[in-house]
Coordinates of C-alpha atoms and ligand atoms in Angstrom, one line a residue:
X1432 CA 108.2 -106.6 153.3
X1433 CA 107.5 -104.4 150.3
X1434 CA 107.3 -101.3 150.6
X1435 CA 106.0 -98.9 147.8
X1436 CA 108.3 -95.5 146.6
X1437 CA 105.7 -93.1 149.1
X1438 CA 105.5 -95.7 151.7
X1439 CA 109.3 -96.2 152.1
X1440 CA 109.3 -91.7 152.4
X1441 CA 106.7 -92.0 155.3
X1442 CA 108.9 -94.5 156.2
X1443 CA 112.1 -92.2 156.3
X1444 CA 110.3 -89.0 158.4
X1445 CA 109.8 -87.1 155.1
X1446 CA 106.1 -86.9 156.2
X1447 CA 107.2 -85.7 159.8
X1448 CA 107.4 -87.1 163.7
X1449 CA 104.2 -89.1 164.5
X1450 CA 103.7 -90.8 160.1
X1451 CA 107.5 -92.5 160.7
X1452 CA 105.9 -93.3 164.2
X1453 CA 103.3 -94.6 162.5
X1454 CA 104.9 -96.5 159.8
X1455 CA 107.3 -98.1 161.9
X1456 CA 104.7 -100.2 164.3
X1457 CA 102.7 -100.9 160.8
X1458 CA 105.9 -102.6 159.1
X1459 CA 106.5 -104.2 162.0
X1460 CA 103.6 -105.7 162.8
X1461 CA 104.3 -107.0 159.9
X1462 CA 106.8 -108.5 160.1
X1463 CA 105.8 -110.4 163.1
X1464 CA 102.8 -112.0 160.8
X1465 CA 105.0 -112.0 157.7
X1466 CA 103.3 -109.7 155.4
X1467 CA 103.9 -109.3 152.4
X1468 CA 103.0 -105.2 151.7
X1469 CA 100.7 -103.0 153.2
X1470 CA 97.3 -102.3 152.0
X1471 CA 94.9 -99.5 151.8
X1472 CA 92.3 -99.0 154.0
X1473 CA 89.0 -97.4 153.6
X1474 CA 88.2 -96.3 157.7
X1475 CA 89.9 -97.1 161.3
X1476 CA 87.9 -97.6 164.2
X1477 CA 90.3 -96.4 166.8
X1478 CA 89.7 -98.5 170.6
X1479 CA 91.6 -97.3 173.9
X1480 CA 90.6 -94.0 174.3
X1481 CA 89.1 -93.9 178.1
X1482 CA 91.2 -93.1 180.0
X1483 CA 90.9 -95.9 182.8
X1484 CA 93.0 -97.7 180.3
X1485 CA 95.1 -95.7 178.7
X1486 CA 96.5 -93.9 181.9
X1487 CA 98.6 -91.6 181.2
X1488 CA 101.3 -92.8 179.3
X1489 CA 98.8 -93.6 176.6
X1490 CA 98.1 -89.6 177.0
X1491 CA 101.7 -88.9 176.5
X1492 CA 102.0 -91.1 173.5
X1493 CA 98.8 -89.2 172.2
X1494 CA 100.0 -86.2 172.6
X1495 CA 103.8 -87.0 170.6
X1496 CA 101.3 -88.2 167.6
X1497 CA 98.9 -85.4 167.4
X1498 CA 102.0 -82.5 166.9
X1499 CA 102.9 -83.7 163.5
X1500 CA 100.0 -86.7 163.0
X1501 CA 96.8 -86.6 160.4
X1502 CA 94.5 -88.7 159.3
X1503 CA 94.1 -89.8 156.4
X1504 CA 91.3 -91.6 156.1
X1505 CA 88.0 -91.5 158.5
X1506 CA 88.6 -92.7 161.2
X1507 CA 85.9 -93.1 164.4
X1508 CA 86.5 -93.4 167.9
X1509 CA 85.3 -96.0 170.6
X1510 CA 83.7 -95.0 173.6
X1511 CA 85.5 -92.4 176.5
X1512 CA 85.5 -93.8 180.5
X1513 CA 82.5 -91.1 180.8
X1514 CA 80.1 -88.9 179.3
X1515 CA 82.0 -85.6 177.0
X1516 CA 78.9 -83.0 178.8
X1517 CA 77.4 -84.8 181.5
X1518 CA 80.2 -86.6 183.1
X1519 CA 79.8 -84.5 186.7
X1520 CA 76.2 -86.2 186.8
X1521 CA 77.6 -89.2 186.4
X1522 CA 79.7 -88.6 189.0
X1523 CA 82.7 -89.2 187.7
X1524 CA 85.6 -87.7 189.8
X1525 CA 86.8 -84.1 187.9
X1526 CA 90.9 -85.5 188.5
X1527 CA 89.6 -88.6 186.0
X1528 CA 87.5 -86.3 183.9
X1529 CA 90.8 -83.4 183.3
X1530 CA 92.9 -86.6 181.7
X1531 CA 90.3 -88.2 179.1
X1532 CA 89.5 -84.4 178.7
X1533 CA 93.5 -84.4 177.4
X1534 CA 92.8 -87.3 175.6
X1535 CA 89.9 -86.9 173.4
X1536 CA 91.8 -83.9 172.7
X1537 CA 94.4 -85.5 171.6
X1538 CA 92.5 -87.3 168.9
X1539 CA 90.7 -84.8 167.5
X1540 CA 93.7 -82.7 166.9
X1541 CA 94.6 -85.7 165.4
X1542 CA 91.8 -85.5 162.8
X1543 CA 89.9 -88.6 164.7
X1544 CA 86.3 -87.7 165.0
X1545 CA 84.6 -87.8 168.5
X1546 CA 82.2 -90.8 168.0
X1547 CA 82.5 -92.4 170.9
X1548 CA 81.0 -95.2 170.1
X1549 CA 81.4 -99.0 169.4
X1550 CA 79.2 -99.9 166.9
X1551 CA 80.0 -97.0 164.3
X1552 CA 78.3 -99.3 161.7
X1553 CA 75.5 -98.1 163.0
X1554 CA 76.4 -93.7 163.7
X1555 CA 78.0 -93.3 159.8
X1556 CA 80.9 -95.5 159.7
X1557 CA 79.1 -98.5 157.4
X1558 CA 81.8 -99.9 155.6
X1559 CA 81.4 -102.2 152.2
X1560 CA 81.8 -105.6 151.5
X1561 CA 85.4 -106.7 151.1
X1562 CA 86.6 -103.6 151.8
X1563 CA 89.8 -103.3 153.3
X1564 CA 90.0 -101.0 156.6
X1565 CA 91.3 -101.3 160.5
X1566 CA 89.4 -101.7 163.7
X1567 CA 90.2 -101.8 167.0
X1568 CA 86.8 -102.5 169.2
X1569 CA 86.6 -106.8 168.8
X1570 CA 83.1 -106.5 168.7
X1571 CA 83.4 -104.1 165.6
X1572 CA 85.4 -106.3 164.6
X1573 CA 83.4 -109.6 165.2
X1574 CA 80.2 -107.6 163.1
X1575 CA 82.2 -105.8 160.4
X1576 CA 84.0 -108.8 159.3
X1577 CA 81.3 -111.2 160.0
X1578 CA 77.8 -109.3 159.2
X1579 CA 78.9 -107.0 156.1
X1580 CA 81.7 -109.0 154.9
X1581 CA 84.4 -106.3 155.0
X1582 CA 88.3 -107.0 156.1
X1583 CA 90.1 -106.3 159.6
X1584 CA 92.3 -107.5 161.7
X1585 CA 91.7 -107.3 165.8
X1586 CA 93.0 -103.8 165.8
X1587 CA 95.0 -102.6 169.0
X1588 CA 95.0 -99.1 169.9
X1589 CA 98.7 -98.1 168.5
X1590 CA 98.4 -100.9 164.7
X1591 CA 94.5 -98.7 164.1
X1592 CA 96.1 -95.6 164.6
X1593 CA 99.3 -96.2 162.4
X1594 CA 96.3 -97.3 160.3
X1595 CA 94.9 -94.1 160.8
X1596 CA 97.8 -91.6 160.7
X1597 CA 99.2 -93.8 156.8
X1598 CA 96.3 -95.0 155.6
X1599 CA 97.8 -98.9 155.2
X1600 CA 97.2 -101.6 157.4
X1601 CA 99.8 -105.1 156.8
X1602 CA 98.5 -107.9 154.3
X1603 CA 97.9 -110.5 157.0
X1604 CA 95.3 -113.2 158.9
X1605 CA 91.5 -111.7 158.0
X1606 CA 93.0 -109.8 155.1
X1607 CA 93.4 -113.5 152.6
X1608 CA 90.5 -114.5 151.1
X1609 CA 92.6 -117.9 152.4
X1610 CA 92.2 -116.8 156.5
X1611 CA 88.5 -116.5 156.2
X1612 CA 86.8 -119.6 156.8
X1613 CA 85.1 -121.9 159.4
X1614 CA 87.5 -123.1 162.0
X1615 CA 84.8 -125.1 163.9
X1616 CA 81.3 -125.9 162.7
X1617 CA 78.6 -125.5 166.0
X1618 CA 74.8 -127.1 165.3
X1619 CA 72.2 -125.2 167.2
X1620 CA 69.7 -127.5 168.2
X1621 CA 67.9 -125.1 170.1
X1622 CA 65.4 -121.8 168.9
X1623 CA 67.3 -118.3 169.8
X1624 CA 64.6 -116.2 170.7
X1625 CA 65.7 -113.0 171.9
X1626 CA 68.9 -110.9 172.2
X1627 CA 69.6 -112.5 175.5
X1628 CA 70.1 -115.9 174.1
X1629 CA 72.3 -115.1 171.4
X1630 CA 74.2 -113.1 173.9
X1631 CA 74.9 -116.2 176.2
X1632 CA 75.3 -119.1 173.2
X1633 CA 78.5 -116.1 172.3
X1634 CA 79.8 -116.0 175.2
X1635 CA 80.0 -120.3 175.4
X1636 CA 81.0 -121.4 172.4
X1637 CA 83.4 -118.3 172.0
X1638 CA 85.4 -119.8 174.7
X1639 CA 85.7 -123.1 173.0
X1640 CA 86.6 -121.3 169.4
X1641 CA 89.0 -118.8 171.6
X1642 CA 90.8 -117.8 168.3
X1643 CA 88.6 -118.9 165.8
X1644 CA 86.3 -119.0 163.4
X1645 CA 82.4 -120.9 163.7
X1646 CA 79.8 -121.5 161.0
X1647 CA 76.9 -121.7 163.0
X1648 CA 74.7 -124.1 161.5
X1649 CA 70.6 -123.9 162.7
X1650 CA 70.3 -120.5 164.0
X1651 CA 67.0 -119.3 161.0
X1652 CA 66.9 -116.2 161.5
X1653 CA 69.3 -113.2 163.8
X1654 CA 68.4 -109.6 164.4
X1655 CA 70.7 -106.9 164.1
X1656 CA 70.6 -106.5 168.4
X1657 CA 70.6 -110.5 167.7
X1658 CA 74.0 -110.5 165.4
X1659 CA 75.9 -106.6 167.2
X1660 CA 75.2 -108.8 170.9
X1661 CA 76.7 -112.1 170.1
X1662 CA 79.4 -110.8 167.9
X1663 CA 80.4 -108.6 171.0
X1664 CA 80.3 -112.2 173.3
X1665 CA 82.2 -113.7 170.7
X1666 CA 85.1 -111.7 170.7
X1667 CA 85.7 -111.2 174.6
X1668 CA 85.3 -114.9 175.6
X1669 CA 88.1 -116.0 173.0
X1670 CA 88.8 -113.6 170.7
X1671 CA 86.9 -114.1 168.2
X1672 CA 87.0 -111.6 165.3
X1673 CA 84.4 -113.5 162.9
X1674 CA 81.8 -116.2 162.5
X1675 CA 79.7 -117.2 160.0
X1676 CA 76.2 -118.2 159.6
X1677 CA 75.3 -120.2 157.8
X1678 CA 72.2 -119.1 155.2
X1679 CA 72.7 -115.5 156.8
X1680 CA 75.8 -114.2 156.6
X1681 CA 77.7 -112.7 153.5
X1682 CA 80.9 -115.3 153.6
X1683 CA 78.4 -118.5 154.1
X1684 CA 78.2 -119.9 151.6
X1685 CA 81.5 -119.6 149.4
X1686 CA 83.3 -120.8 153.0
X1687 CA 84.1 -125.1 153.0
X1688 CA 82.2 -126.3 156.5
X1689 CA 85.2 -127.4 159.5
X1690 CA 85.0 -130.6 160.0
X1691 CA 85.8 -129.9 163.7
X1692 CA 82.1 -130.1 165.0
X1693 CA 79.9 -129.1 168.6
X1694 CA 76.7 -129.3 169.2
X1695 CA 74.8 -126.5 171.0
X1696 CA 71.9 -128.2 172.9
X1697 CA 69.0 -126.3 175.0
X1698 CA 70.8 -127.7 177.8
X1699 CA 73.9 -125.8 177.0
X1700 CA 71.9 -122.1 176.5
X1701 CA 70.6 -122.4 179.9
X1702 CA 73.3 -123.3 180.8
X1703 CA 75.1 -120.4 179.0
X1704 CA 73.1 -118.2 180.6
X1705 CA 72.6 -119.2 184.2
X1706 CA 76.9 -118.5 184.2
X1707 CA 76.3 -115.5 183.4
X1708 CA 74.3 -114.7 186.4
X1709 CA 75.6 -114.0 190.0
X1710 CA 72.9 -113.7 193.0
X1711 CA 72.7 -110.7 194.3
X1712 CA 70.7 -107.1 194.4
X1713 CA 71.7 -104.9 191.8
X1714 CA 72.7 -101.7 192.8
X1715 CA 73.0 -100.5 189.2
X1716 CA 71.5 -101.2 185.7
X1717 CA 72.6 -100.6 182.1
X1718 CA 72.4 -101.7 178.9
X1719 CA 73.4 -101.2 175.6
X1720 CA 76.8 -103.5 175.4
X1721 CA 77.5 -103.1 172.5
X1722 CA 75.7 -98.8 172.6
X1723 CA 71.8 -99.4 172.0
X1724 CA 70.2 -99.5 168.3
X1725 CA 67.0 -97.3 167.6
X1726 CA 65.5 -100.1 167.2
X1727 CA 66.6 -101.2 171.4
X1728 CA 66.1 -97.0 172.2
X1729 CA 62.5 -97.7 171.0
X1730 CA 61.7 -100.5 173.0
X1731 CA 62.8 -98.9 175.8
X1732 CA 60.6 -96.4 175.2
X1733 CA 57.5 -98.4 175.4
X1734 CA 58.5 -100.1 178.2
X1735 CA 59.5 -97.1 181.0
X1736 CA 57.0 -94.3 178.8
X1737 CA 55.3 -93.5 182.5
X1738 CA 57.1 -95.3 184.9
X1739 CA 59.7 -93.7 187.6
X1740 CA 63.1 -95.0 187.7
X1741 CA 64.5 -95.7 190.8
X1742 CA 67.7 -96.7 190.3
X1743 CA 71.1 -95.3 188.0
X1744 CA 69.8 -96.9 185.1
X1745 CA 72.4 -96.0 182.6
X1746 CA 71.3 -96.8 178.6
X1747 CA 74.3 -96.9 176.6
X1748 CA 74.2 -95.5 173.1
X1749 CA 76.5 -92.6 170.5
X1750 CA 75.4 -89.5 169.9
X1751 CA 73.9 -89.8 166.3
X1752 CA 71.5 -92.6 167.3
X1753 CA 70.5 -91.0 170.6
X1754 CA 70.1 -87.7 167.7
X1755 CA 67.1 -90.4 165.5
X1756 CA 65.7 -91.1 168.6
X1757 CA 65.2 -88.0 169.9
X1758 CA 64.0 -87.3 165.9
X1759 CA 61.6 -90.3 166.4
X1760 CA 60.3 -89.1 169.9
X1761 CA 61.6 -91.8 172.0
X1762 CA 64.5 -90.2 174.0
X1763 CA 61.7 -87.6 176.0
X1764 CA 59.8 -91.2 177.2
X1765 CA 63.3 -92.8 178.3
X1766 CA 64.1 -89.2 180.4
X1767 CA 61.4 -88.2 181.9
X1768 CA 61.3 -91.8 183.5
X1769 CA 64.8 -91.2 185.3
X1770 CA 66.6 -93.1 183.3
X1771 CA 70.1 -91.7 181.8
X1772 CA 71.3 -92.1 178.5
X1773 CA 75.3 -93.0 179.2
X1774 CA 76.6 -91.1 176.0
X1775 CA 80.9 -91.7 174.5
X1776 CA 80.6 -94.1 177.3
X1777 CA 79.5 -97.6 178.9
X1778 CA 79.3 -99.4 181.8
X1779 CA 82.6 -100.8 181.4
X1780 CA 84.7 -98.0 180.4
X1781 CA 83.8 -96.1 182.9
X1782 CA 85.2 -96.5 186.1
X1783 CA 82.3 -97.7 187.4
X1784 CA 83.1 -99.3 190.7
X1785 CA 84.7 -96.1 191.0
X1786 CA 81.2 -95.0 192.0
X1787 CA 80.8 -96.9 194.4
X1788 CA 78.4 -99.8 192.7
X1789 CA 78.9 -103.2 194.0
X1790 CA 75.9 -106.0 192.0
X1791 CA 75.2 -104.5 188.5
X1792 CA 72.4 -106.1 185.9
X1793 CA 72.7 -106.2 182.3
X1794 CA 71.4 -108.0 179.6
X1795 CA 74.9 -108.4 177.6
X1796 CA 77.4 -111.0 178.2
X1797 CA 80.6 -109.1 177.2
X1798 CA 79.7 -106.9 179.8
X1799 CA 78.8 -109.4 182.3
X1800 CA 82.0 -110.9 181.8
X1801 CA 84.0 -107.1 182.0
X1802 CA 82.4 -105.6 185.0
X1803 CA 83.6 -109.4 187.0
X1804 CA 87.1 -108.6 185.9
X1805 CA 86.3 -104.9 187.5
X1806 CA 85.1 -106.6 190.8
X1807 CA 81.8 -106.4 190.9
X1808 CA 78.5 -108.9 190.5
X1809 CA 76.2 -108.4 187.3
X1810 CA 73.2 -109.8 187.5
X1811 CA 72.0 -110.9 183.5
X1812 CA 68.5 -110.6 182.1
X1813 CA 66.6 -109.2 179.7
X1814 CA 65.9 -105.8 177.9
X1815 CA 62.8 -106.2 180.2
X1816 CA 63.6 -107.6 183.1
X1817 CA 66.8 -104.9 183.3
X1818 CA 63.8 -101.7 183.2
X1819 CA 61.8 -104.1 186.3
X1820 CA 64.8 -104.0 188.0
X1821 CA 65.8 -100.0 187.7
X1822 CA 61.6 -99.2 188.3
X1823 CA 62.1 -101.6 191.9
X1824 CA 63.1 -99.7 195.2
X1825 CA 66.3 -99.9 196.7
Ligands
LIG1376 FE1 81.0 -101.1 173.5 FE2 81.2 -100.9 176.3 FE3 80.6 -103.2 175.0 S1 82.5 -100.7 174.1 S2 81.1 -103.6 173.5 S3 79.4 -101.1 175.1 S4 82.4 -102.9 176.6

């Protein structure tokens, strides 16, 4: 792989140990995938933040890099395993909190913004069409490639961090125009009225598309919340990192239509919704996977105004969107109901199973997928029904 003089110096260790290690990761990756060279990135989103996933080995790796490594481009952080300020009221064990705070401290020393959100594009880190970026959160990868038209592969934690420390990523995969065409056309023959419809469809199509690029036809409109949860569902069911919606997403008209065709009918939607729903009475309710937008917080405020929450109810969002919600007056109605903002974290990356919960109600297919993997049962329902469930007597 071709390296510029500056990149050769980084690889030789002239910019320190962490930069050399980062460059070694990128060169190894580039050679595996046949990249001709590195490309400069305008921003990085680092996943691999929760101590639940990193463990002690991950913490040691970060500590080692933080000794002399510094982010060269804007770098934001995925959710951690707990709220950084309210972890005690979340019931997080002190032994977990101590390790999680050390992880955060290492990222801070690396010059990473402690944003702790999976929707960086709602919290100030919004790339532009055509920009090369290196993002590691799978739902944000699918959203940025598809809805914004920025270019990123699905980075792992180490490769995203390596991109941050060097400002570069190998030029392969979705960074190249020729790899952004649809591999599968999905004719949607049913109306999609809610984000829950989009997330259920995404989960079903993601299984068929695996790591391909679906092109959806027949969708007349899709709002930000629909696209956010569709991105997450496609990415969690398969390895989808990009999709197109005919007439709606920026690159849908510039690409040839794939010959492989599947239909998605009202029966498929019904089955997809049913496949996400177990049985049992929820003892925990959580929404905001991916993290809630301001519009979702406005809806929650309207639904929760004047009512009392009876079950543990987490509303996952970013500090930035929560700040906007405070200004708009939504947060007060939410908090007065007894619902809790789960900032910096979410129901999946927090050790929810260790908090004694068994059945979780949520409106996200991605959350259903990972909570089941953690051994919990899930009830899949709309945002409105999640609120009704949270206000029901235990
Ligand atoms: Fe975000 Fe957690 Fe869902 S990181 S996409 S809220 S699993």
